[in-house]
mmCIF file of C-alpha atoms in Angstrom:
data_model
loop_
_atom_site.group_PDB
_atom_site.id
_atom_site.type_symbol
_atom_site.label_atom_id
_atom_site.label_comp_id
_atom_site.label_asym_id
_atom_site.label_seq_id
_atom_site.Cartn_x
_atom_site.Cartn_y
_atom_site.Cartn_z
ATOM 1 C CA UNK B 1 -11.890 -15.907 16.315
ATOM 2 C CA UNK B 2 -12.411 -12.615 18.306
ATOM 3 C CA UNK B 3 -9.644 -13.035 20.036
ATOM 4 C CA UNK B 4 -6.812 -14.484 18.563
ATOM 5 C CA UNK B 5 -3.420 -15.429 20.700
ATOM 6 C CA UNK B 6 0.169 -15.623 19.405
ATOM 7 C CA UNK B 7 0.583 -19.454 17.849
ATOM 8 C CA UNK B 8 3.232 -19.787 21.124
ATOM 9 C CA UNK B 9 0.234 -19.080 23.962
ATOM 10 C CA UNK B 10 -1.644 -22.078 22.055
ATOM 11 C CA UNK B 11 0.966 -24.482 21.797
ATOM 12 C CA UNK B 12 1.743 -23.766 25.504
ATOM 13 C CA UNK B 13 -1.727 -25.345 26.477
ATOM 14 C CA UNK B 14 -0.317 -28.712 25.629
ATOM 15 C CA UNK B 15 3.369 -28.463 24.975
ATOM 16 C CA UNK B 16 5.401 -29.886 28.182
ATOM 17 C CA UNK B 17 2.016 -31.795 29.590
ATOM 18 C CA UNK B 18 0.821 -27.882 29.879
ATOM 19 C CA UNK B 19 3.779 -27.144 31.986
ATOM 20 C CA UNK B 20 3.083 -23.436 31.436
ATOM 21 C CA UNK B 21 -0.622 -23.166 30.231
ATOM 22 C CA UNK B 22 -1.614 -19.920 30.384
ATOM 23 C CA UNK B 23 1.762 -17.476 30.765
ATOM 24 C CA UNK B 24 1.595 -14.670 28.129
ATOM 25 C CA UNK B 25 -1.723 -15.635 27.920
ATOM 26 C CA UNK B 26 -2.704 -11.775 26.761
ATOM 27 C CA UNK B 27 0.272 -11.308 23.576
ATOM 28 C CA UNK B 28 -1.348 -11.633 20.913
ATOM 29 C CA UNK B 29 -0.571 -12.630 16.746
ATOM 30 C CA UNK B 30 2.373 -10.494 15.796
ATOM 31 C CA UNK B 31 3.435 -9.887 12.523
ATOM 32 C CA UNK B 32 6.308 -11.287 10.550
ATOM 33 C CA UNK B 33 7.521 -7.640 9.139
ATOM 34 C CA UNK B 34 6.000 -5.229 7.131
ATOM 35 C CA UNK B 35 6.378 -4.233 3.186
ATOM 36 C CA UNK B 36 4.965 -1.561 2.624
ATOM 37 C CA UNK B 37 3.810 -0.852 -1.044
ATOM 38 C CA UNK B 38 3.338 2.354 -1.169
ATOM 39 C CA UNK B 39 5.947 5.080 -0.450
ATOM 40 C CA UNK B 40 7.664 7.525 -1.982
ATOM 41 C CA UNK B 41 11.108 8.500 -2.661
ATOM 42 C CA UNK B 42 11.995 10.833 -4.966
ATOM 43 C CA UNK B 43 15.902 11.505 -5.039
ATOM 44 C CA UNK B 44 17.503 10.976 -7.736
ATOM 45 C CA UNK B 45 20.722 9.896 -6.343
ATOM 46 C CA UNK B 46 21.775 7.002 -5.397
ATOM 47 C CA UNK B 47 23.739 7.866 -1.988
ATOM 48 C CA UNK B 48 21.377 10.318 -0.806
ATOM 49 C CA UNK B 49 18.353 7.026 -1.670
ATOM 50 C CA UNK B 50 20.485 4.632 0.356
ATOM 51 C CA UNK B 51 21.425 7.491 3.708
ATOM 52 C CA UNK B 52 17.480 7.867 3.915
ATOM 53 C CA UNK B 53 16.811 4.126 3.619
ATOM 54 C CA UNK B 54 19.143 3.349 6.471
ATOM 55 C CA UNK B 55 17.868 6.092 8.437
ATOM 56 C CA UNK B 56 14.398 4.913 7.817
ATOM 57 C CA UNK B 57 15.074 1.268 8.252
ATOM 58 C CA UNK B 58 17.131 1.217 10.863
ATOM 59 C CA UNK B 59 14.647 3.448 12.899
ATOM 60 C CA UNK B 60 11.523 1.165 12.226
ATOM 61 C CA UNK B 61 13.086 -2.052 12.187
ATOM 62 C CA UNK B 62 11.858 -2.265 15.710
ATOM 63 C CA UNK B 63 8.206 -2.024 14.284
ATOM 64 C CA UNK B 64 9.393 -4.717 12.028
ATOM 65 C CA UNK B 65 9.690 -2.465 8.743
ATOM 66 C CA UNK B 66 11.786 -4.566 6.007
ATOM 67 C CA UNK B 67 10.804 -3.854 2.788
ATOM 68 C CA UNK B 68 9.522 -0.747 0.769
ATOM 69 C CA UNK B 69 7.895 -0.119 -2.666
ATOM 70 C CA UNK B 70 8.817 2.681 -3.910
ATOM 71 C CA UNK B 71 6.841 4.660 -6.497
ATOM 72 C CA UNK B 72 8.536 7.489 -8.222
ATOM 73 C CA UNK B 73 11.007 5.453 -10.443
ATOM 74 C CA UNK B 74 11.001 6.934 -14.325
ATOM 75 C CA UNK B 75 13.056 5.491 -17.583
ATOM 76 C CA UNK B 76 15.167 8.593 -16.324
ATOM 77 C CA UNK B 77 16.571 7.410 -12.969
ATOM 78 C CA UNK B 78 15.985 3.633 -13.526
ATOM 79 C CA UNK B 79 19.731 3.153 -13.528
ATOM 80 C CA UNK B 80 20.140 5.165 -10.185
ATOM 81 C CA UNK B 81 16.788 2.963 -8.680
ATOM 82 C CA UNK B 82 18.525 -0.205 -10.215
ATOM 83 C CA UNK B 83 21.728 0.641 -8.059
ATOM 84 C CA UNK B 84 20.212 1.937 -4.518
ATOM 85 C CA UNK B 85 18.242 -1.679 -4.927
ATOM 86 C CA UNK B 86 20.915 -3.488 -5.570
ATOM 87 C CA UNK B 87 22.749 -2.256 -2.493
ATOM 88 C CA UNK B 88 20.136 -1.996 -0.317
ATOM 89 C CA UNK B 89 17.456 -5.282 -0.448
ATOM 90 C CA UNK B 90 14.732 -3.052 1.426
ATOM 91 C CA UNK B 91 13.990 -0.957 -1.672
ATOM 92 C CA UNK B 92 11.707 -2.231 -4.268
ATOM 93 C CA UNK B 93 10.502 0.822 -7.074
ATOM 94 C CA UNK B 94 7.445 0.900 -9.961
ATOM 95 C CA UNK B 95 7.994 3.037 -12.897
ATOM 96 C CA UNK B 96 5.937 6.080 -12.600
ATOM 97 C CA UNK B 97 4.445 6.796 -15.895
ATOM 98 C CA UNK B 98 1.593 9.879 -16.994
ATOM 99 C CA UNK B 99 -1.427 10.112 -18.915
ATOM 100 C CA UNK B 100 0.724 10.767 -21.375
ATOM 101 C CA UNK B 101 3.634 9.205 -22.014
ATOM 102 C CA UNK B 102 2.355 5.230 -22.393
ATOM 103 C CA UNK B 103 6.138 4.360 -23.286
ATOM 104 C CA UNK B 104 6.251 0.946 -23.892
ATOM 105 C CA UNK B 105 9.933 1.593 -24.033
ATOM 106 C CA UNK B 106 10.594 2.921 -21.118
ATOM 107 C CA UNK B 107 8.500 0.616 -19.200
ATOM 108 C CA UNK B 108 10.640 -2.151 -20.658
ATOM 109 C CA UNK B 109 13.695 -0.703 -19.991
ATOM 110 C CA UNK B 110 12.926 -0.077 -16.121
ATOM 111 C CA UNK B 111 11.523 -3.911 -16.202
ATOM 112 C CA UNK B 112 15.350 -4.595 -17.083
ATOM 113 C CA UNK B 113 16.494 -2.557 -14.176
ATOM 114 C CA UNK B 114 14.126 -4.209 -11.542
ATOM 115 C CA UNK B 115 11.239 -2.411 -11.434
ATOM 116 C CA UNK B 116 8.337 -4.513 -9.954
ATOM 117 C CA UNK B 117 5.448 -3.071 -11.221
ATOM 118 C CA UNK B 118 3.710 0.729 -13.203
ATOM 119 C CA UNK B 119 2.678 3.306 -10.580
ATOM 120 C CA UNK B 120 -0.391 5.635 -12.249
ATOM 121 C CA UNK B 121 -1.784 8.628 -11.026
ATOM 122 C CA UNK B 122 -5.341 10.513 -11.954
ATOM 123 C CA UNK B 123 -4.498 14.043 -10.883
ATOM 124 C CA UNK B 124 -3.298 15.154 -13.643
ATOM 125 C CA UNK B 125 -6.402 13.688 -15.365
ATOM 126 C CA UNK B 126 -8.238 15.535 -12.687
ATOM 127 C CA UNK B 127 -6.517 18.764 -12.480
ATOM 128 C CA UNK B 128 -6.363 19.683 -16.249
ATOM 129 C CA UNK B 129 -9.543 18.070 -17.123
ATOM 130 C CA UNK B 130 -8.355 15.469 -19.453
ATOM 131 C CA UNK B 131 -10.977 12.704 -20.552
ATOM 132 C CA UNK B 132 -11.065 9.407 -18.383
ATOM 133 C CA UNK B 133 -10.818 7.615 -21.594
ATOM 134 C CA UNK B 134 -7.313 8.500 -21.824
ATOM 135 C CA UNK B 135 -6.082 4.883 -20.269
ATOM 136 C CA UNK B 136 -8.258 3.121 -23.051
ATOM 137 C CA UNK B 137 -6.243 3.939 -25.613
ATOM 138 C CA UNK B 138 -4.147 0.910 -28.063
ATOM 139 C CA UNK B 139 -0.950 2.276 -26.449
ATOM 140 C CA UNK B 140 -1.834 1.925 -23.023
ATOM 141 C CA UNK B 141 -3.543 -1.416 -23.187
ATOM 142 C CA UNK B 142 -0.341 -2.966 -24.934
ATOM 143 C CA UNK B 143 1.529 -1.500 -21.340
ATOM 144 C CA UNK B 144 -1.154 -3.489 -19.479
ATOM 145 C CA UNK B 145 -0.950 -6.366 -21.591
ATOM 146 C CA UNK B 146 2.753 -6.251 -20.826
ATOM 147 C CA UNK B 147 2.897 -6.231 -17.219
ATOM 148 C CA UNK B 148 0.217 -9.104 -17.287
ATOM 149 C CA UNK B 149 2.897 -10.923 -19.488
ATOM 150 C CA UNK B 150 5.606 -10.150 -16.774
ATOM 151 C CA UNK B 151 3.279 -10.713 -14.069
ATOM 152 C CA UNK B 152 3.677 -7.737 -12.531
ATOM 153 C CA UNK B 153 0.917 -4.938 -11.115
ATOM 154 C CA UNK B 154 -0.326 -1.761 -11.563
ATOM 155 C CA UNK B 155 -0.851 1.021 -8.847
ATOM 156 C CA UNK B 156 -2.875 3.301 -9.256
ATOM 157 C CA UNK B 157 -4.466 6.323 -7.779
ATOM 158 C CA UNK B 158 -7.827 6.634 -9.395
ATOM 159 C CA UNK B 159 -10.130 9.169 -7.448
ATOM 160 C CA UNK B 160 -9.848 11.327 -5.064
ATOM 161 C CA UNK B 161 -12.241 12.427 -2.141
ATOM 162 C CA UNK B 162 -13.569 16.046 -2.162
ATOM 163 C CA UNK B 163 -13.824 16.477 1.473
ATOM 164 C CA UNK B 164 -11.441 17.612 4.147
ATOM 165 C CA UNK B 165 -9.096 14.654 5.583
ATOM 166 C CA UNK B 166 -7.473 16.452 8.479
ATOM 167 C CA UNK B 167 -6.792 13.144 10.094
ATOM 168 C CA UNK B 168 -4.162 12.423 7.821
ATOM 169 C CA UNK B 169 -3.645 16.243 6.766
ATOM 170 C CA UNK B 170 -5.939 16.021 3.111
ATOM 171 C CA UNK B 171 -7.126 19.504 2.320
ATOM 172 C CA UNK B 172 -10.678 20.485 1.105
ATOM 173 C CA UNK B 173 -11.261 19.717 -2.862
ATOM 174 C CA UNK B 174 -7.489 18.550 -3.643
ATOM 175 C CA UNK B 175 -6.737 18.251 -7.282
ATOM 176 C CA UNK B 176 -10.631 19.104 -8.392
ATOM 177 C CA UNK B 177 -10.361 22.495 -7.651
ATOM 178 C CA UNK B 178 -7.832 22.768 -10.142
ATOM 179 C CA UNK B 179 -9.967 21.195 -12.771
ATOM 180 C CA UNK B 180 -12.861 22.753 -12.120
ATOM 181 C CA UNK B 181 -11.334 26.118 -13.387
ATOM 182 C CA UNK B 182 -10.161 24.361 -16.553
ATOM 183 C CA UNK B 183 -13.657 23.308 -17.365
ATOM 184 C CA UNK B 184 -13.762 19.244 -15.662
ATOM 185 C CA UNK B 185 -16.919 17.929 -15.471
ATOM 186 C CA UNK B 186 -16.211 14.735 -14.858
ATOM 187 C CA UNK B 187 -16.699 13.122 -11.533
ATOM 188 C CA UNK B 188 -15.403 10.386 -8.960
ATOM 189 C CA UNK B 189 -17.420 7.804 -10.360
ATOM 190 C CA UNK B 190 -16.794 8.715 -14.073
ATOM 191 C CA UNK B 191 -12.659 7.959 -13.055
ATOM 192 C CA UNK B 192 -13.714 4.622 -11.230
ATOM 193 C CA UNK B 193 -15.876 3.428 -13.773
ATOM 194 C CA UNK B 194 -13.103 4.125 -16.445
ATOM 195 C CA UNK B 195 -10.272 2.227 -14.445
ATOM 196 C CA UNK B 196 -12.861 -0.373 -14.162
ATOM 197 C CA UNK B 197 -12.934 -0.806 -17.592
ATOM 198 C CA UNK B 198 -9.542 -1.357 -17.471
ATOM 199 C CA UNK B 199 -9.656 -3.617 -14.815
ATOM 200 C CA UNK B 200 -12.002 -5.659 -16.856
ATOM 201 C CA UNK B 201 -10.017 -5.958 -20.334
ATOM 202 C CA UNK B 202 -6.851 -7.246 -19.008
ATOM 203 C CA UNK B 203 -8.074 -9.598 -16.451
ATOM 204 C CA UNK B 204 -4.482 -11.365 -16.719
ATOM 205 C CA UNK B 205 -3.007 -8.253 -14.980
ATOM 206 C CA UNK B 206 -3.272 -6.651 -11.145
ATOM 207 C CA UNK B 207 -4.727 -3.817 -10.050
ATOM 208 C CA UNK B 208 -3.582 -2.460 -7.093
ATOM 209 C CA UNK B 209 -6.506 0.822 -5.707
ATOM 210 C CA UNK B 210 -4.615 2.883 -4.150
ATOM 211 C CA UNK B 211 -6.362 4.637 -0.359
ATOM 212 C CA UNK B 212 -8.896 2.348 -0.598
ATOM 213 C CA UNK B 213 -10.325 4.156 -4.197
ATOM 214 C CA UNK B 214 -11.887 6.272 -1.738
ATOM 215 C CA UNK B 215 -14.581 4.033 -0.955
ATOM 216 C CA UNK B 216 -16.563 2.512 2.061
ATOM 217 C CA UNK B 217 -16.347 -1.451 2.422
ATOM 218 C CA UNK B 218 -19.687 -2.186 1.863
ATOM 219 C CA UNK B 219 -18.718 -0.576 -1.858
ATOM 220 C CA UNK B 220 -15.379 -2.368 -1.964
ATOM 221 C CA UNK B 221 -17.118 -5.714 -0.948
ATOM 222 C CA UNK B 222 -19.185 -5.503 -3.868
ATOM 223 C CA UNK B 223 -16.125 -4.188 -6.514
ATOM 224 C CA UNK B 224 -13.521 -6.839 -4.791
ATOM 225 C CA UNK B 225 -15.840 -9.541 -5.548
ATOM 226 C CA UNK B 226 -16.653 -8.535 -9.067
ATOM 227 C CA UNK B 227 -13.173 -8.123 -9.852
ATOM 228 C CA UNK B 228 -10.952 -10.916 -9.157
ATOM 229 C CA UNK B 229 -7.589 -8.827 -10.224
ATOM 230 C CA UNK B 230 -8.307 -6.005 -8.076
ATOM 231 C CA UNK B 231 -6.662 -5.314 -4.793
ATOM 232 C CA UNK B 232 -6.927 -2.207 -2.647
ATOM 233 C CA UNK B 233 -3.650 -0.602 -0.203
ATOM 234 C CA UNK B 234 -4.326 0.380 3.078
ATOM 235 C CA UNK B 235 -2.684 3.869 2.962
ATOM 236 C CA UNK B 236 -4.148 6.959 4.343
ATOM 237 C CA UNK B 237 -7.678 5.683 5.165
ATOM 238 C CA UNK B 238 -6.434 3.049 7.401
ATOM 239 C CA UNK B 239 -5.000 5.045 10.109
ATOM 240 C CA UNK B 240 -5.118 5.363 13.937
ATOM 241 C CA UNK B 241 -4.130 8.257 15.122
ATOM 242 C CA UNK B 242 -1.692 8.010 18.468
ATOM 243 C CA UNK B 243 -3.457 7.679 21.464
ATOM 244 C CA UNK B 244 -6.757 7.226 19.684
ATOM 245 C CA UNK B 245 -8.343 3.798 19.808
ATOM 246 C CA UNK B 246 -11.004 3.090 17.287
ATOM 247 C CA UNK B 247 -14.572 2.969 17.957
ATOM 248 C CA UNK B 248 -15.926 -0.708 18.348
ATOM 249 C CA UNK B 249 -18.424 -0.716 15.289
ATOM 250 C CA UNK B 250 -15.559 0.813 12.979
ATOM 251 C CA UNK B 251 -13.390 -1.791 14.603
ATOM 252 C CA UNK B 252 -15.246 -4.879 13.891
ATOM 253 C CA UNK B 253 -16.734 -3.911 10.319
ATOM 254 C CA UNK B 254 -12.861 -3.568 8.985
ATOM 255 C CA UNK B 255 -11.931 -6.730 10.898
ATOM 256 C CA UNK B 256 -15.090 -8.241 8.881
ATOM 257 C CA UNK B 257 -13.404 -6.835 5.823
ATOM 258 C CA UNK B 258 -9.926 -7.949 6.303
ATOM 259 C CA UNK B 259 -10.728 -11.464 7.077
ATOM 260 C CA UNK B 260 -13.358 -11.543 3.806
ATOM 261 C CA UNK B 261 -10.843 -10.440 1.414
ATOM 262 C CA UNK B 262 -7.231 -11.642 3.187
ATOM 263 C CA UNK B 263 -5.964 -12.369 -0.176
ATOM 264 C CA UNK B 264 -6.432 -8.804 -1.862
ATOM 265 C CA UNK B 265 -5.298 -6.058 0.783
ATOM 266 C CA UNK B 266 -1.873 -4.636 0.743
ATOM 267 C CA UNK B 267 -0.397 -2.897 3.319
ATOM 268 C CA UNK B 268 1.082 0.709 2.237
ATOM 269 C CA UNK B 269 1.362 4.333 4.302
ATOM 270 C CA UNK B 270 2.260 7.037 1.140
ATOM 271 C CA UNK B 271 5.085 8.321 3.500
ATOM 272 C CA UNK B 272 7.513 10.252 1.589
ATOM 273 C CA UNK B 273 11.111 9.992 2.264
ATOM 274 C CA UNK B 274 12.644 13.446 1.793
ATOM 275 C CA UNK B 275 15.594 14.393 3.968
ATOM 276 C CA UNK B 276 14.136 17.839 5.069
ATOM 277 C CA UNK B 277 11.288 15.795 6.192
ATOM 278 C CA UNK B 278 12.846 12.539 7.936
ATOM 279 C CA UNK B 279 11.127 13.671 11.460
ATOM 280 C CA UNK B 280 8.732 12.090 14.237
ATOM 281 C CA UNK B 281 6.028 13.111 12.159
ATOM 282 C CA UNK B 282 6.608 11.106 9.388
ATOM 283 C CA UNK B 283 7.869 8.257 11.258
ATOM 284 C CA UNK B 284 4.140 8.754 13.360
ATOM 285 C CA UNK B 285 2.552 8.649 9.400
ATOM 286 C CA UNK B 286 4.399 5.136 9.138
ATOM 287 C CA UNK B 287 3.119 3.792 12.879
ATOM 288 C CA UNK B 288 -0.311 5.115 12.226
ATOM 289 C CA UNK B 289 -1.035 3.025 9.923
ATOM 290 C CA UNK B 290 0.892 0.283 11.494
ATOM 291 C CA UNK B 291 -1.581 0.965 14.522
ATOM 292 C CA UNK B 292 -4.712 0.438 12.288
ATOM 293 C CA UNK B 293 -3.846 -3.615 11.567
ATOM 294 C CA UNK B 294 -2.824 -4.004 15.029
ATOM 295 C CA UNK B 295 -6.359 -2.428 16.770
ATOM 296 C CA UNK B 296 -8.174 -5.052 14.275
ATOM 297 C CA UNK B 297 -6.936 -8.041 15.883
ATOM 298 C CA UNK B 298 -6.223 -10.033 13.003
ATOM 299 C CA UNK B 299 -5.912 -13.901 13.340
ATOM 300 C CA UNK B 300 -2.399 -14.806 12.383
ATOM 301 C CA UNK B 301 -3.032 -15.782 8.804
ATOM 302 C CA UNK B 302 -4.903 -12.641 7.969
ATOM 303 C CA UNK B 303 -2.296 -10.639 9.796
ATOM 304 C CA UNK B 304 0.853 -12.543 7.848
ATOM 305 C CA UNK B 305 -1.028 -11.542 4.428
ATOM 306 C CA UNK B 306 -1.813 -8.136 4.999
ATOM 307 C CA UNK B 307 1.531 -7.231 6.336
ATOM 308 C CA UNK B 308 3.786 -8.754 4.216
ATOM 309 C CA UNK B 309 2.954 -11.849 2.061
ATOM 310 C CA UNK B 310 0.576 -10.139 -0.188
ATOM 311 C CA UNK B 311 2.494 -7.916 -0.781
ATOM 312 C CA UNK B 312 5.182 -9.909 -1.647
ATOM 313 C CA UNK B 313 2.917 -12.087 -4.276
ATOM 314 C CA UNK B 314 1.651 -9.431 -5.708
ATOM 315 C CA UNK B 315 4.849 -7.428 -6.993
ATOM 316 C CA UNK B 316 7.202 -11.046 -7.110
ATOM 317 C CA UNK B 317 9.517 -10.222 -3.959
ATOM 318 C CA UNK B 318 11.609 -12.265 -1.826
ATOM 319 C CA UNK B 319 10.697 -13.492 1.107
ATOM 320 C CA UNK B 320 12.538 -11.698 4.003
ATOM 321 C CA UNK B 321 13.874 -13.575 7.401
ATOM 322 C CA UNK B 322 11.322 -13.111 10.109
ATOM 323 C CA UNK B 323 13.954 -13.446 13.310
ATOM 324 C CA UNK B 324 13.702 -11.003 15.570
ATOM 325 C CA UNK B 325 16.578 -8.378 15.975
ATOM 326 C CA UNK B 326 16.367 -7.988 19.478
ATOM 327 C CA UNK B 327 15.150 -9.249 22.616
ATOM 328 C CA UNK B 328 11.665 -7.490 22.458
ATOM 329 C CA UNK B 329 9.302 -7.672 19.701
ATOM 330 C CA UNK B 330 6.429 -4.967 19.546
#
């Protein structure tokens, strides 16, 4: 459908012998809320985590923000992450573990606090040239095998582009130009072919790619469909800046790929909540990406998975109430 209505203009073609067929003809699919599985927050305490949470949510609730996943949790501040969730039902947190430390331990103990999932990272892998293989290892693959067993995911930021992303403020050769002074030869591929392998072992587990892996759709078509437990977020890459409309042929080919793989896109920003930096800016970094999904046009099933309910399956979260809070609903 190229151009799909709210469910309340269709029902209005019929509803009341078509009393009012056609009003609001033009408002389109609107989504329930939006989690958003990928943000950070790195405090450490538990009153300063629950001021920026209200700040934040009560700012975007009119953008229909509910829920966050947040990614910096550690076996160190579980018990502070355990508390700021349990007073505050729009924070979710992963356990953010390195290259490493493949504490099976830990892990367990922040599954006991709440933690919905393992966040990984490659720069350190990039930046002082450590071998891809490094995630093969027994001890990591009994941490996959776990979160399989708990049903819970892994996210994970595997590669990273070498070009400039001043679109969403990426410098030139992030990460890599550390590692190429301490001798990495490794590339992009050599870090997606290794978390592929991964990927591949412990089909019983998620894999959430974070920005997209970095690649095209015409690449991800060909990975998604290969790989049943992977599943890509929508952060940085999917972006609109404001005032910017996207250009027809970039429109259509990610509304292609949205409705193809509906079950296996999350939607995430990477905004960082940081007091010093709770400004218009970030809050633009949040509605950027918000702006993406809504310039596709999504039909309302695609648009319900994307913003919320995938996420939702994916890392076991409640369902949240979809009322509106006011009398307007962007």
């Amino acid at each position: 459908m190229e151009h799909p209505h709210a469910s309340d203009v269709e029902e209005r073609e019929t509803t009341d012998d078509g009393f009012s067929r056609g009003w609001g003809a033009h408002f389109q699919p609107s989504e329930n809320y939006w989690v958003d599985c990928h943000m950070h927050l790195r405090e450490e305490d538990v009153e300063t985590m629950l001021d920026l949470l209200e700040s934040w949510g009560d700012r975007l609730e009119a953008w229909r923000f509910r829920r966050t996943v947040a990614l910096d949790g550690s076996p160190s501040t579980a018990d502070a992450f355990e508390a700021a969730a349990e007073a505050d039902d729009r924070l979710q947190w992963l356990v953010w573990l390195d290259p490493d430390e493949p504490d099976l331990e830990g892990l367990e103990r922040c599954l006991e606090a709440g933690a919905t999932g393992l966040k990984l990272h490659n720069r350190p892998v990039i930046q002082n040239a450590i071998d891809p293989s490094v995630w093969h290892s027994a001890e990591w693959n009994r941490l996959f095998d776990r979160l399989g067993e708990a049903e819970l995911p892994v996210l994970w930021h595997v590669t990273q582009r070498l070009t400039e992303a001043p679109y969403t403020g990426g410098g030139r050769n992030s990460y890599w130009e550390t590692g190429w002074e301490n001798g990495c030869e490794f590339t992009n591929e050599d870090l997606l072919q290794s978390f592929l392998t991964v990927v591949e072992q412990h089909p019983e587990t998620d894999f959430v790619g974070a920005h997209q892996l970095h690649l095209g759709f015409d690449r991800l078509d060909e990975l998604l469909a290969a790989h049943p437990n992977l599943y890509i977020d929508t952060s940085i890459g999917c972006f609109v800046r404001w005032g910017d409309r996207m250009y027809e042929e970039d429109r259509d080919r990610a509304r292609e790929f949205f409705c193809e793989w509906d079950d296996r896109i999350l939607f995430g920003t990477d905004c960082l909540l940081r007091t010093e930096l709770l400004n218009e800016t970030l809050y633009q970094q949040f509605l950027g990406h918000v702006r993406y999904i809504r310039q596709l046009r999504l039909p309302e099933t695609v648009l319900q998975k994307v913003s919320h309910r995938n996420a939702e399956r994916v890392f076991g979260l409640p369902s949240a109430d979809p009322s509106m809070k006011g009398t307007l609903r962007p």
